[in-house]
């Protein structure tokens, strides 16, 4: 399998838009890397440059050991799936899936042997005779995936390939994609703006914002050690709680002052004194009836019943707080004490947002 190496790659469009800024990235041979970030952050532009559909204005792209920066797309042994399918309207689903193999003069019986099992795994076996305009959006998206998987080139590039599927189908397609990747170990770049897709599919995740990489890491690293406030807020439902405040050291313990409320806690981490941002995930906060030095008094504004858990919305002055709990005995309008699990707290620089401790 090939590795893909990007060295200081930038893309500025003729109108001056800097879509990708000085990105260096290595996708390991056979790795499933997910590129994730909000709309407009440069994911598709980066994927298109790796695909050879667009070229960097600066930097180099290598596929294996070969400099592919200005190599034509057709010479890169890669396959693409886009959100908008790009199927041939005059061909039926089977012919669309067989297209890449036919173009490479693979014998007819071999084509069948490759296409039919993939069609079955994607739940398309009964739809093979239908033309794209006789298929739903989700079915077309699966045909486009099938076309890539039937040919199975060394590099798979997928841009939001599951975006038109309903929730159940998405889950089962994610499962199929993971299984197929385990089986074939193709070097894969998967673009999405969906945090769940990123966490569940990626062996590693590359988080982008405004044309830059914010963090690259395994799903656990990204969730448990976010390198930046942006990464912490991008992953997790409900989103992490972020409080502005000030840290001071009082006789070996820390004091965190937020909105004139001071709480005292101990931590094995070294937290610099001064203004900070404190990040607390909803599952790392607990509700207690008794006041303690390291808890906030907060009013319960709203309860959302998610079936297995309750999402509790608290308010302390202007600050909103979200917690997750399995308990079902809370009463809206009542005051409680909220106590963080301090070892799970994230600390970020108050201005630039980078992680500053632990
Ligand atoms: P989405 O998730 O919405 O598809 P994305 O992260 O894939 O977004 P890109 O499509 O890579 O983002 O776009 C990155 C930036 O470059 C955006 O600001 C976009 O408007 C801009 N852009 C993309 N193509 C061009 C172009 N041909 N000319 C000028 N600007 C462009």
Coordinates of C-alpha atoms in Angstrom, one line a residue, residues 80-288:
X80 CA -13.0 8.8 -5.6
X81 CA -16.5 9.0 -4.2
X82 CA -18.2 12.4 -4.0
X83 CA -21.3 13.5 -2.2
X84 CA -23.0 14.2 -5.5
X85 CA -22.4 10.6 -6.8
X86 CA -21.2 11.5 -10.4
X87 CA -22.9 8.4 -11.8
X88 CA -23.4 7.9 -15.5
X89 CA -27.1 8.5 -16.1
X90 CA -27.4 6.1 -19.1
X91 CA -25.9 3.2 -17.3
X92 CA -27.7 1.0 -14.8
X93 CA -26.4 0.4 -11.2
X94 CA -24.4 -2.7 -12.2
X95 CA -22.8 -1.0 -15.2
X96 CA -21.9 2.0 -13.1
X97 CA -20.2 -0.2 -10.6
X98 CA -18.5 -2.2 -13.3
X99 CA -17.3 0.9 -15.2
X100 CA -13.8 1.1 -13.7
X101 CA -13.1 -2.6 -14.2
X102 CA -14.5 -2.6 -17.8
X103 CA -12.3 0.4 -18.7
X104 CA -9.4 -1.6 -17.5
X105 CA -10.5 -4.5 -19.8
X106 CA -11.2 -6.9 -16.9
X107 CA -13.1 -10.0 -18.4
X108 CA -16.9 -10.0 -18.0
X109 CA -17.1 -13.0 -15.6
X110 CA -14.4 -11.4 -13.4
X111 CA -16.3 -8.2 -13.3
X112 CA -19.4 -10.1 -12.1
X113 CA -17.3 -11.8 -9.4
X114 CA -16.1 -8.5 -8.1
X115 CA -19.3 -6.4 -8.4
X116 CA -22.0 -8.8 -7.1
X117 CA -20.5 -9.4 -3.6
X118 CA -19.9 -5.7 -3.1
X119 CA -23.5 -4.9 -4.3
X120 CA -24.8 -7.4 -1.8
X121 CA -22.8 -5.9 1.1
X122 CA -24.1 -2.5 0.2
X123 CA -27.7 -3.8 0.0
X124 CA -28.0 -3.1 -3.7
X125 CA -28.5 -6.6 -5.1
X126 CA -32.1 -6.0 -6.1
X127 CA -31.5 -2.6 -7.7
X128 CA -28.7 -3.5 -10.2
X129 CA -30.9 -3.0 -13.3
X130 CA -32.1 0.5 -12.3
X131 CA -30.7 3.7 -13.8
X132 CA -29.6 6.5 -11.5
X133 CA -32.8 8.4 -12.0
X134 CA -34.8 5.4 -10.7
X135 CA -32.8 5.3 -7.5
X136 CA -33.1 7.4 -4.3
X137 CA -30.3 9.7 -3.2
X138 CA -29.0 7.2 -0.7
X139 CA -29.1 4.3 -3.2
X140 CA -27.1 6.4 -5.7
X141 CA -24.6 7.2 -3.0
X142 CA -24.2 3.4 -2.4
X143 CA -23.7 2.7 -6.1
X144 CA -21.0 5.4 -6.2
X145 CA -19.3 3.6 -3.2
X146 CA -19.8 0.3 -4.9
X147 CA -18.0 1.6 -8.0
X148 CA -15.0 2.4 -6.0
X149 CA -15.0 -0.7 -3.9
X150 CA -15.4 -3.0 -6.9
X151 CA -12.3 -1.6 -8.6
X152 CA -10.6 -1.3 -5.2
X153 CA -7.6 0.9 -6.2
X154 CA -4.6 1.4 -3.8
X155 CA -6.0 4.8 -2.6
X156 CA -9.6 5.5 -1.6
X157 CA -10.7 9.1 -1.4
X158 CA -14.2 9.7 -0.1
X159 CA -15.8 13.1 0.3
X160 CA -18.9 13.0 2.5
X161 CA -20.0 9.6 0.9
X162 CA -22.7 8.9 3.5
X163 CA -24.3 12.3 3.7
X164 CA -27.6 11.3 1.9
X165 CA -28.3 8.2 3.9
X166 CA -30.8 8.0 6.8
X167 CA -29.5 7.4 10.3
X168 CA -29.8 3.6 10.3
X169 CA -28.3 3.2 6.9
X170 CA -25.4 5.4 7.8
X171 CA -24.7 3.3 10.8
X172 CA -24.7 0.1 8.7
X173 CA -22.6 1.7 5.9
X174 CA -20.1 2.8 8.5
X175 CA -19.9 -0.8 9.7
X176 CA -19.5 -2.1 6.1
X177 CA -16.8 0.5 5.3
X178 CA -14.8 -0.4 8.4
X179 CA -15.1 -4.1 7.6
X180 CA -14.1 -3.5 4.0
X181 CA -11.1 -1.4 5.1
X182 CA -10.0 -4.1 7.5
X183 CA -10.2 -6.7 4.7
X184 CA -8.4 -4.7 2.0
X185 CA -6.3 -2.2 4.0
X186 CA -6.4 0.5 1.3
X187 CA -4.9 3.9 2.2
X188 CA -8.1 5.9 2.8
X189 CA -8.9 9.5 3.2
X190 CA -12.5 10.1 4.3
X191 CA -13.8 13.7 4.4
X192 CA -16.7 14.6 6.7
X193 CA -18.1 17.3 8.9
X194 CA -19.8 14.7 11.1
X195 CA -18.0 14.1 14.4
X196 CA -19.6 10.7 14.9
X197 CA -18.4 9.5 11.5
X198 CA -14.9 10.8 12.3
X199 CA -14.8 9.1 15.7
X200 CA -16.3 5.8 14.6
X201 CA -14.4 5.4 11.3
X202 CA -11.0 7.0 11.7
X203 CA -7.9 5.1 12.8
X204 CA -6.6 8.6 13.1
X205 CA -8.5 11.9 12.7
X206 CA -7.2 15.1 11.3
X207 CA -9.2 18.1 12.5
X208 CA -9.1 21.2 10.3
X209 CA -10.3 24.8 10.8
X210 CA -9.9 27.7 8.4
X211 CA -7.4 25.9 6.2
X212 CA -5.2 24.7 9.0
X213 CA -4.7 21.5 10.9
X214 CA -5.8 21.9 14.5
X215 CA -4.8 18.4 15.6
X216 CA -4.1 14.9 14.3
X217 CA -4.6 11.9 16.5
X218 CA -6.4 8.8 17.3
X219 CA -10.1 9.2 18.3
X220 CA -9.2 8.8 22.0
X221 CA -6.4 11.4 21.8
X222 CA -8.7 13.8 20.0
X223 CA -11.5 13.4 22.6
X224 CA -9.4 13.0 25.8
X225 CA -6.5 15.4 25.0
X226 CA -7.9 18.0 22.7
X227 CA -5.0 20.3 21.6
X228 CA -7.2 23.3 21.2
X229 CA -10.5 24.7 22.5
X230 CA -11.8 24.3 19.0
X231 CA -11.2 20.6 18.9
X232 CA -12.7 20.2 22.4
X233 CA -15.9 21.9 21.3
X234 CA -16.1 20.1 17.9
X235 CA -16.3 16.6 19.5
X236 CA -18.9 15.5 22.0
X237 CA -22.7 15.7 22.3
X238 CA -23.8 17.8 24.1
X239 CA -20.8 20.0 23.6
X240 CA -18.1 20.6 26.3
X241 CA -18.8 23.4 28.8
X242 CA -16.2 26.1 28.5
X243 CA -15.8 28.7 31.4
X244 CA -13.7 31.8 31.4
X245 CA -12.0 32.3 34.7
X246 CA -8.8 33.0 36.7
X247 CA -6.6 30.5 38.4
X248 CA -4.6 31.3 41.6
X249 CA -2.5 29.0 43.8
X250 CA -3.5 29.0 47.4
X251 CA -1.2 27.0 49.7
X252 CA -0.8 24.1 47.3
X253 CA -4.5 24.1 46.2
X254 CA -6.0 25.8 43.2
X255 CA -8.6 28.5 43.3
X256 CA -10.7 29.0 40.1
X257 CA -12.7 32.2 40.1
X258 CA -15.5 32.5 37.6
X259 CA -18.1 35.3 37.7
X260 CA -17.2 36.2 41.3
X261 CA -17.7 32.6 42.5
X262 CA -14.5 31.0 43.8
X263 CA -14.0 27.3 44.1
X264 CA -11.1 25.5 45.6
X265 CA -9.8 22.2 44.2
X266 CA -6.6 20.1 44.1
X267 CA -5.1 18.7 40.9
X268 CA -2.1 16.7 40.0
X269 CA -1.7 18.9 36.8
X270 CA 0.3 22.1 36.8
X271 CA -2.1 24.9 35.9
X272 CA -0.5 28.3 35.3
X273 CA -1.9 31.2 37.3
X274 CA -3.9 33.9 35.6
X275 CA -6.8 33.9 33.1
X276 CA -7.7 30.5 31.7
X277 CA -10.5 28.6 29.9
X278 CA -11.7 25.6 31.8
X279 CA -13.3 22.8 29.7
X280 CA -15.6 20.3 31.4
X281 CA -17.4 17.6 29.4
X282 CA -21.0 17.0 30.4
X283 CA -20.2 13.5 31.5
X284 CA -17.4 14.7 33.8
X285 CA -19.7 16.8 36.0
X286 CA -21.8 15.4 38.9
X287 CA -24.8 16.8 40.8
X288 CA -24.7 16.7 44.6

